[in-house]
């Protein structure tokens, strides 16, 4: 009887231990920290020795460092869509067939479709408090200025505090206008053609070669004038119309003020954590750093060794430290999975009008933002969860920012959608050391909606093969980016096609310096055959989705414009200062 009692006690104890273990990896708090345009070489934990990032480095020391963590796209909008849905952006219509691959205006009608299932929706259904603080960049309205069909609150977030679009140079006075520079190139020829046509019609009318009704000329002139007035108005008020801060559905600061902006975002994040210490929560803190226009508060300005860019990185690191500290304050560290990444690689072509480098450092990797060279898509991937995830471990297996979706959905005890393909894979087995190989045998790299490259990590090999079907034409030719056009593009004269495709083995040549040939790689054609078959299988899995980045969905639509006062008051308000819009305008 004593033996039976002892055995029963041992069984009960084991069951209790198993229950505790199960509970420890069930329904944790989730904090997802996403930088904007941060280079993998900008962080100490990835080899940087001059920028100070002790708090981000702490995540690496106390958690797992992913050294081959891949963004699903080298541009903001599609990468963030893939992150939220766990799916390649081509599946959700968030990959452009035109030159422009991201949303540029707050009053565009495109955005992340309501048909898409985000991890925030699934976690909210499981009782999580959910918040997005910072940059959104996935659309706002569809048919009216208050339908908010693409708004974060329509995609599973309970709370939103941040920017609906992104941080442009145009948002900060004195920082120039990348946007206007690009538009000027595209508008010069149409305006010249319209002007020549108008003058020609007037001349032939005057000399009597052709009789053009006067009212036709007048209408033509009127249309041209109206279009020019609208364009001038839009560009003059670009900052007010596109750079503003929202809380939920309300604009609280228009235009955006950069004064202590990182501190405000951080305070909002800390307060959200403080409000939810007794309930599981999902916090997505999407930094504006280090997208241009660069900014830093007085405490950090001029303190780094890398100018304003370095100041911004170090200020973001401070913010990460504040988040980690508030977790410790509320005894939540052991109950919280923290993830840090960037939406894509550094924008190396960013150089200020004064010649100061405003783009980051992608380490040894080629290219940067807007390209599928490793510098554009290999991003930081840090995950910390004390007691559950390995501490100080480094994993060199191919992983994706799409993997966060199935990882946290499973941790929240939610079910993955069964009516669609989820391209991400659960990271937990890798993070806990229970698996040594990534489930990603293939990863497909799109340049907008065009399949650009494919990565293959065979199960029986350490090699990571990567083929390019086309590559961007760098300008100048001997440079590492597209400096003449500010970003690289994906079609036409901006690219060079390759037949056969360029082949690299990233395990031996991570810098993508020397393409392999049949002479240097005996399995050259066999590797290409496998990769072409993978492309065929992948292509067959795609289904048509409404193109959210069509020209129609990208263009500015005045009736969708959000404005906290009125256009006649230049859409000006500042509720952040505690006053009314008019008081703020007058004061």
Short mmCIF file of C-alpha atoms in Angstrom, two decimals, residues 118-401:
data_model
loop_
_atom_site.label_atom_id
_atom_site.label_comp_id
_atom_site.label_asym_id
_atom_site.label_seq_id
_atom_site.Cartn_x
_atom_site.Cartn_y
_atom_site.Cartn_z
CA UNK A 118 -4.26 38.44 -39.30
CA UNK A 119 -2.66 36.99 -36.19
CA UNK A 120 -4.21 39.89 -34.27
CA UNK A 121 -7.72 38.74 -35.27
CA UNK A 122 -7.04 35.19 -34.10
CA UNK A 123 -5.45 36.26 -30.81
CA UNK A 124 -8.27 38.69 -30.08
CA UNK A 125 -10.75 35.81 -30.49
CA UNK A 126 -8.73 33.95 -27.83
CA UNK A 127 -9.14 36.74 -25.29
CA UNK A 128 -5.96 38.68 -25.96
CA UNK A 129 -5.85 42.45 -25.56
CA UNK A 130 -4.30 43.68 -28.81
CA UNK A 131 -2.57 46.93 -29.74
CA UNK A 132 -0.61 48.36 -32.64
CA UNK A 133 1.58 51.34 -31.80
CA UNK A 134 3.59 53.11 -34.51
CA UNK A 135 3.57 52.64 -38.26
CA UNK A 136 0.73 50.84 -40.11
CA UNK A 137 1.21 51.40 -43.89
CA UNK A 138 -1.48 48.90 -44.94
CA UNK A 139 -4.28 51.23 -46.04
CA UNK A 140 -7.08 53.13 -44.33
CA UNK A 141 -10.38 53.65 -46.20
CA UNK A 142 -12.21 52.07 -49.15
CA UNK A 143 -15.17 54.20 -50.29
CA UNK A 144 -15.58 57.01 -47.76
CA UNK A 145 -13.35 58.90 -45.36
CA UNK A 146 -14.81 57.12 -42.34
CA UNK A 147 -15.38 53.50 -43.40
CA UNK A 148 -11.91 52.52 -42.02
CA UNK A 149 -12.07 49.23 -43.91
CA UNK A 150 -8.26 48.78 -43.84
CA UNK A 151 -7.68 50.38 -40.43
CA UNK A 152 -5.80 48.40 -37.74
CA UNK A 153 -9.02 48.22 -35.68
CA UNK A 154 -10.60 46.36 -38.61
CA UNK A 155 -7.81 43.79 -38.51
CA UNK A 156 -8.03 42.59 -34.93
CA UNK A 157 -6.37 45.36 -32.95
CA UNK A 158 -8.28 46.81 -29.98
CA UNK A 159 -6.10 49.90 -29.84
CA UNK A 160 -4.12 51.93 -32.36
CA UNK A 161 -1.77 54.85 -31.77
CA UNK A 162 0.41 55.79 -34.69
CA UNK A 163 0.81 56.73 -38.34
CA UNK A 164 -1.60 55.37 -40.95
CA UNK A 165 0.98 55.60 -43.75
CA UNK A 166 4.72 55.95 -43.15
CA UNK A 167 7.47 58.39 -42.27
CA UNK A 168 8.42 60.35 -45.43
CA UNK A 169 11.17 62.92 -45.88
CA UNK A 170 8.25 65.15 -46.91
CA UNK A 171 6.86 64.86 -43.35
CA UNK A 172 9.74 66.77 -41.81
CA UNK A 173 10.37 70.35 -42.95
CA UNK A 174 13.85 70.87 -44.34
CA UNK A 175 14.45 67.22 -45.17
CA UNK A 176 13.63 67.49 -48.88
CA UNK A 177 11.09 65.49 -50.85
CA UNK A 178 11.96 62.12 -52.29
CA UNK A 179 8.35 61.80 -53.38
CA UNK A 180 8.27 65.11 -55.28
CA UNK A 181 11.57 64.27 -56.97
CA UNK A 182 10.11 61.06 -58.34
CA UNK A 183 6.84 62.67 -59.43
CA UNK A 184 8.65 65.49 -61.19
CA UNK A 185 10.40 62.94 -63.44
CA UNK A 186 7.08 61.32 -64.34
CA UNK A 187 5.19 64.60 -64.87
CA UNK A 188 7.68 66.53 -66.98
CA UNK A 189 6.91 64.70 -70.25
CA UNK A 190 3.07 64.73 -69.88
CA UNK A 191 3.10 68.45 -69.05
CA UNK A 192 5.39 69.16 -71.99
CA UNK A 193 3.12 67.16 -74.33
CA UNK A 194 0.00 68.98 -73.05
CA UNK A 195 1.70 72.35 -73.44
CA UNK A 196 2.92 71.60 -76.97
CA UNK A 197 -0.52 70.27 -77.94
CA UNK A 198 -2.24 73.39 -76.61
CA UNK A 199 0.17 75.78 -78.34
CA UNK A 200 -0.05 73.79 -81.61
CA UNK A 201 -3.85 73.90 -81.57
CA UNK A 202 -3.79 77.65 -80.97
CA UNK A 203 -1.35 78.17 -83.87
CA UNK A 204 -3.29 76.06 -86.41
CA UNK A 205 -6.46 77.79 -85.27
CA UNK A 206 -4.85 81.20 -85.74
CA UNK A 207 -3.47 80.55 -89.25
CA UNK A 208 -6.70 78.83 -90.32
CA UNK A 209 -5.31 75.35 -91.13
CA UNK A 210 -7.80 73.77 -88.75
CA UNK A 211 -10.91 75.17 -87.18
CA UNK A 212 -11.08 74.15 -83.53
CA UNK A 213 -14.17 75.35 -81.66
CA UNK A 214 -13.19 77.98 -79.15
CA UNK A 215 -15.10 76.28 -76.34
CA UNK A 216 -13.11 73.04 -76.98
CA UNK A 217 -9.85 74.92 -76.48
CA UNK A 218 -11.31 76.58 -73.40
CA UNK A 219 -12.38 73.25 -71.92
CA UNK A 220 -8.96 71.74 -72.61
CA UNK A 221 -7.24 74.69 -70.95
CA UNK A 222 -9.65 74.52 -68.01
CA UNK A 223 -8.99 70.81 -67.44
CA UNK A 224 -5.22 71.34 -67.57
CA UNK A 225 -5.51 74.28 -65.15
CA UNK A 226 -7.66 72.32 -62.68
CA UNK A 227 -5.25 69.39 -62.74
CA UNK A 228 -2.28 71.67 -62.12
CA UNK A 229 -4.08 73.48 -59.28
CA UNK A 230 -4.96 70.15 -57.64
CA UNK A 231 -1.37 68.92 -57.99
CA UNK A 232 0.09 72.15 -56.61
CA UNK A 233 -2.40 72.13 -53.72
CA UNK A 234 -1.62 68.49 -52.96
CA UNK A 235 2.15 68.87 -52.96
CA UNK A 236 2.01 72.12 -51.01
CA UNK A 237 -0.12 70.42 -48.34
CA UNK A 238 1.47 66.95 -48.61
CA UNK A 239 2.72 67.02 -45.03
CA UNK A 240 -0.71 67.92 -43.61
CA UNK A 241 -2.58 65.41 -45.77
CA UNK A 242 -0.34 62.38 -45.25
CA UNK A 243 1.75 62.82 -42.12
CA UNK A 244 -0.49 62.66 -39.07
CA UNK A 245 -0.93 60.79 -35.82
CA UNK A 246 -4.06 58.84 -34.90
CA UNK A 247 -5.49 57.29 -31.76
CA UNK A 248 -7.95 54.61 -32.82
CA UNK A 249 -10.15 56.34 -35.46
CA UNK A 250 -9.38 59.92 -34.40
CA UNK A 251 -6.62 62.16 -35.70
CA UNK A 252 -4.85 63.68 -32.71
CA UNK A 253 -1.99 65.53 -34.40
CA UNK A 254 -1.99 66.85 -37.96
CA UNK A 255 0.63 67.33 -39.23
CA UNK A 256 2.84 65.02 -37.19
CA UNK A 257 5.33 66.58 -34.78
CA UNK A 258 8.66 64.78 -34.32
CA UNK A 259 9.25 66.30 -30.89
CA UNK A 260 9.79 63.43 -28.44
CA UNK A 261 7.96 61.13 -30.85
CA UNK A 262 9.82 57.96 -29.85
CA UNK A 263 9.18 58.79 -26.20
CA UNK A 264 5.45 59.16 -26.92
CA UNK A 265 5.28 55.85 -28.78
CA UNK A 266 7.22 54.14 -25.99
CA UNK A 267 5.00 55.64 -23.28
CA UNK A 268 1.88 54.39 -25.10
CA UNK A 269 3.39 50.89 -25.29
CA UNK A 270 4.33 50.89 -21.61
CA UNK A 271 0.87 52.09 -20.59
CA UNK A 272 -0.76 49.35 -22.68
CA UNK A 273 1.37 46.74 -20.89
CA UNK A 274 0.48 48.30 -17.53
CA UNK A 275 -3.24 48.10 -18.33
CA UNK A 276 -3.03 44.41 -19.17
CA UNK A 277 -0.89 42.81 -16.49
CA UNK A 278 -3.67 40.35 -15.62
CA UNK A 279 -4.71 39.35 -19.14
CA UNK A 280 -2.71 37.98 -22.07
CA UNK A 281 -1.81 40.72 -24.52
CA UNK A 282 -0.39 41.20 -28.01
CA UNK A 283 1.61 44.38 -28.54
CA UNK A 284 3.02 45.28 -31.95
CA UNK A 285 5.39 48.23 -31.53
CA UNK A 286 6.21 49.33 -35.06
CA UNK A 287 8.96 51.94 -34.89
CA UNK A 288 9.33 54.84 -37.30
CA UNK A 289 13.09 54.53 -36.83
CA UNK A 290 15.12 54.41 -39.02
CA UNK A 291 13.10 55.30 -42.11
CA UNK A 292 13.76 58.79 -43.38
CA UNK A 293 13.06 61.49 -42.38
CA UNK A 294 15.52 60.68 -39.63
CA UNK A 295 14.95 62.23 -36.22
CA UNK A 296 16.15 61.88 -32.65
CA UNK A 297 15.26 63.66 -29.41
CA UNK A 298 17.68 66.07 -27.73
CA UNK A 299 18.88 63.35 -25.34
CA UNK A 300 20.24 61.28 -28.25
CA UNK A 301 21.00 63.87 -30.93
CA UNK A 302 24.71 64.07 -31.73
CA UNK A 303 25.63 61.26 -29.32
CA UNK A 304 26.41 58.39 -31.72
CA UNK A 305 29.40 57.84 -34.01
CA UNK A 306 27.21 57.63 -37.09
CA UNK A 307 25.43 60.97 -37.31
CA UNK A 308 21.67 61.31 -37.14
CA UNK A 309 21.17 57.72 -38.37
CA UNK A 310 23.20 56.36 -35.46
CA UNK A 311 21.36 58.66 -33.04
CA UNK A 312 18.04 57.22 -34.25
CA UNK A 313 19.25 53.62 -33.84
CA UNK A 314 20.46 54.30 -30.31
CA UNK A 315 17.20 56.04 -29.39
CA UNK A 316 15.25 53.01 -30.64
CA UNK A 317 17.50 50.78 -28.54
CA UNK A 318 16.65 52.92 -25.49
CA UNK A 319 12.95 52.36 -26.24
CA UNK A 320 13.47 48.58 -26.39
CA UNK A 321 15.14 48.83 -22.96
CA UNK A 322 12.12 50.67 -21.57
CA UNK A 323 9.82 47.88 -22.77
CA UNK A 324 12.02 45.20 -21.18
CA UNK A 325 12.17 47.18 -17.94
CA UNK A 326 8.39 47.54 -17.68
CA UNK A 327 8.04 43.77 -18.17
CA UNK A 328 10.41 43.23 -15.23
CA UNK A 329 8.57 45.82 -13.16
CA UNK A 330 5.31 43.87 -13.54
CA UNK A 331 6.99 40.42 -13.23
CA UNK A 332 5.98 39.60 -16.79
CA UNK A 333 9.37 38.76 -18.34
CA UNK A 334 8.98 34.99 -17.93
CA UNK A 335 5.44 35.14 -19.32
CA UNK A 336 6.28 37.15 -22.43
CA UNK A 337 7.73 36.27 -25.84
CA UNK A 338 9.61 39.26 -27.25
CA UNK A 339 10.55 39.41 -30.94
CA UNK A 340 12.67 42.05 -32.66
CA UNK A 341 13.12 42.47 -36.42
CA UNK A 342 13.10 44.94 -39.32
CA UNK A 343 10.59 45.00 -42.16
CA UNK A 344 13.45 44.81 -44.70
CA UNK A 345 17.12 45.68 -45.08
CA UNK A 346 18.70 49.11 -44.89
CA UNK A 347 17.91 51.72 -47.55
CA UNK A 348 21.50 52.29 -48.63
CA UNK A 349 20.63 54.94 -51.25
CA UNK A 350 19.38 57.34 -48.56
CA UNK A 351 21.77 60.31 -48.61
CA UNK A 352 20.74 63.75 -47.39
CA UNK A 353 20.97 66.90 -49.53
CA UNK A 354 24.02 67.81 -47.42
CA UNK A 355 25.69 64.51 -48.34
CA UNK A 356 25.20 62.79 -44.97
CA UNK A 357 24.52 59.06 -45.11
CA UNK A 358 20.95 58.50 -43.88
CA UNK A 359 20.79 54.79 -44.74
CA UNK A 360 21.95 51.86 -42.65
CA UNK A 361 24.51 49.08 -42.92
CA UNK A 362 23.73 45.61 -44.23
CA UNK A 363 27.02 44.09 -43.13
CA UNK A 364 28.67 41.80 -45.65
CA UNK A 365 25.47 41.43 -47.66
CA UNK A 366 24.92 42.81 -51.15
CA UNK A 367 22.30 45.42 -52.03
CA UNK A 368 19.59 46.77 -49.77
CA UNK A 369 15.95 47.75 -49.51
CA UNK A 370 13.89 47.14 -52.70
CA UNK A 371 16.20 44.31 -53.86
CA UNK A 372 16.25 40.58 -53.18
CA UNK A 373 19.99 40.48 -52.79
CA UNK A 374 20.66 39.36 -49.21
CA UNK A 375 21.14 42.96 -48.05
CA UNK A 376 17.52 43.72 -48.91
CA UNK A 377 15.85 40.76 -47.22
CA UNK A 378 18.17 39.30 -44.55
CA UNK A 379 17.01 41.06 -41.38
CA UNK A 380 17.54 40.83 -37.62
CA UNK A 381 15.55 38.07 -35.96
CA UNK A 382 15.75 37.99 -32.14
CA UNK A 383 13.39 36.06 -29.86
CA UNK A 384 13.48 36.00 -26.07
CA UNK A 385 11.30 34.07 -23.66
CA UNK A 386 13.16 33.18 -20.44
CA UNK A 387 12.80 29.55 -19.42
CA UNK A 388 11.18 28.48 -22.69
CA UNK A 389 13.45 29.64 -25.51
CA UNK A 390 17.16 28.82 -25.50
CA UNK A 391 19.37 31.60 -24.13
CA UNK A 392 22.35 32.76 -26.16
CA UNK A 393 21.65 30.38 -29.03
CA UNK A 394 22.28 31.16 -32.71
CA UNK A 395 20.35 29.46 -35.51
CA UNK A 396 21.60 29.65 -39.10
CA UNK A 397 18.59 27.99 -40.73
CA UNK A 398 16.37 29.84 -43.24
CA UNK A 399 13.44 31.42 -41.40
CA UNK A 400 10.92 34.07 -42.43
CA UNK A 401 9.01 36.96 -40.88
#
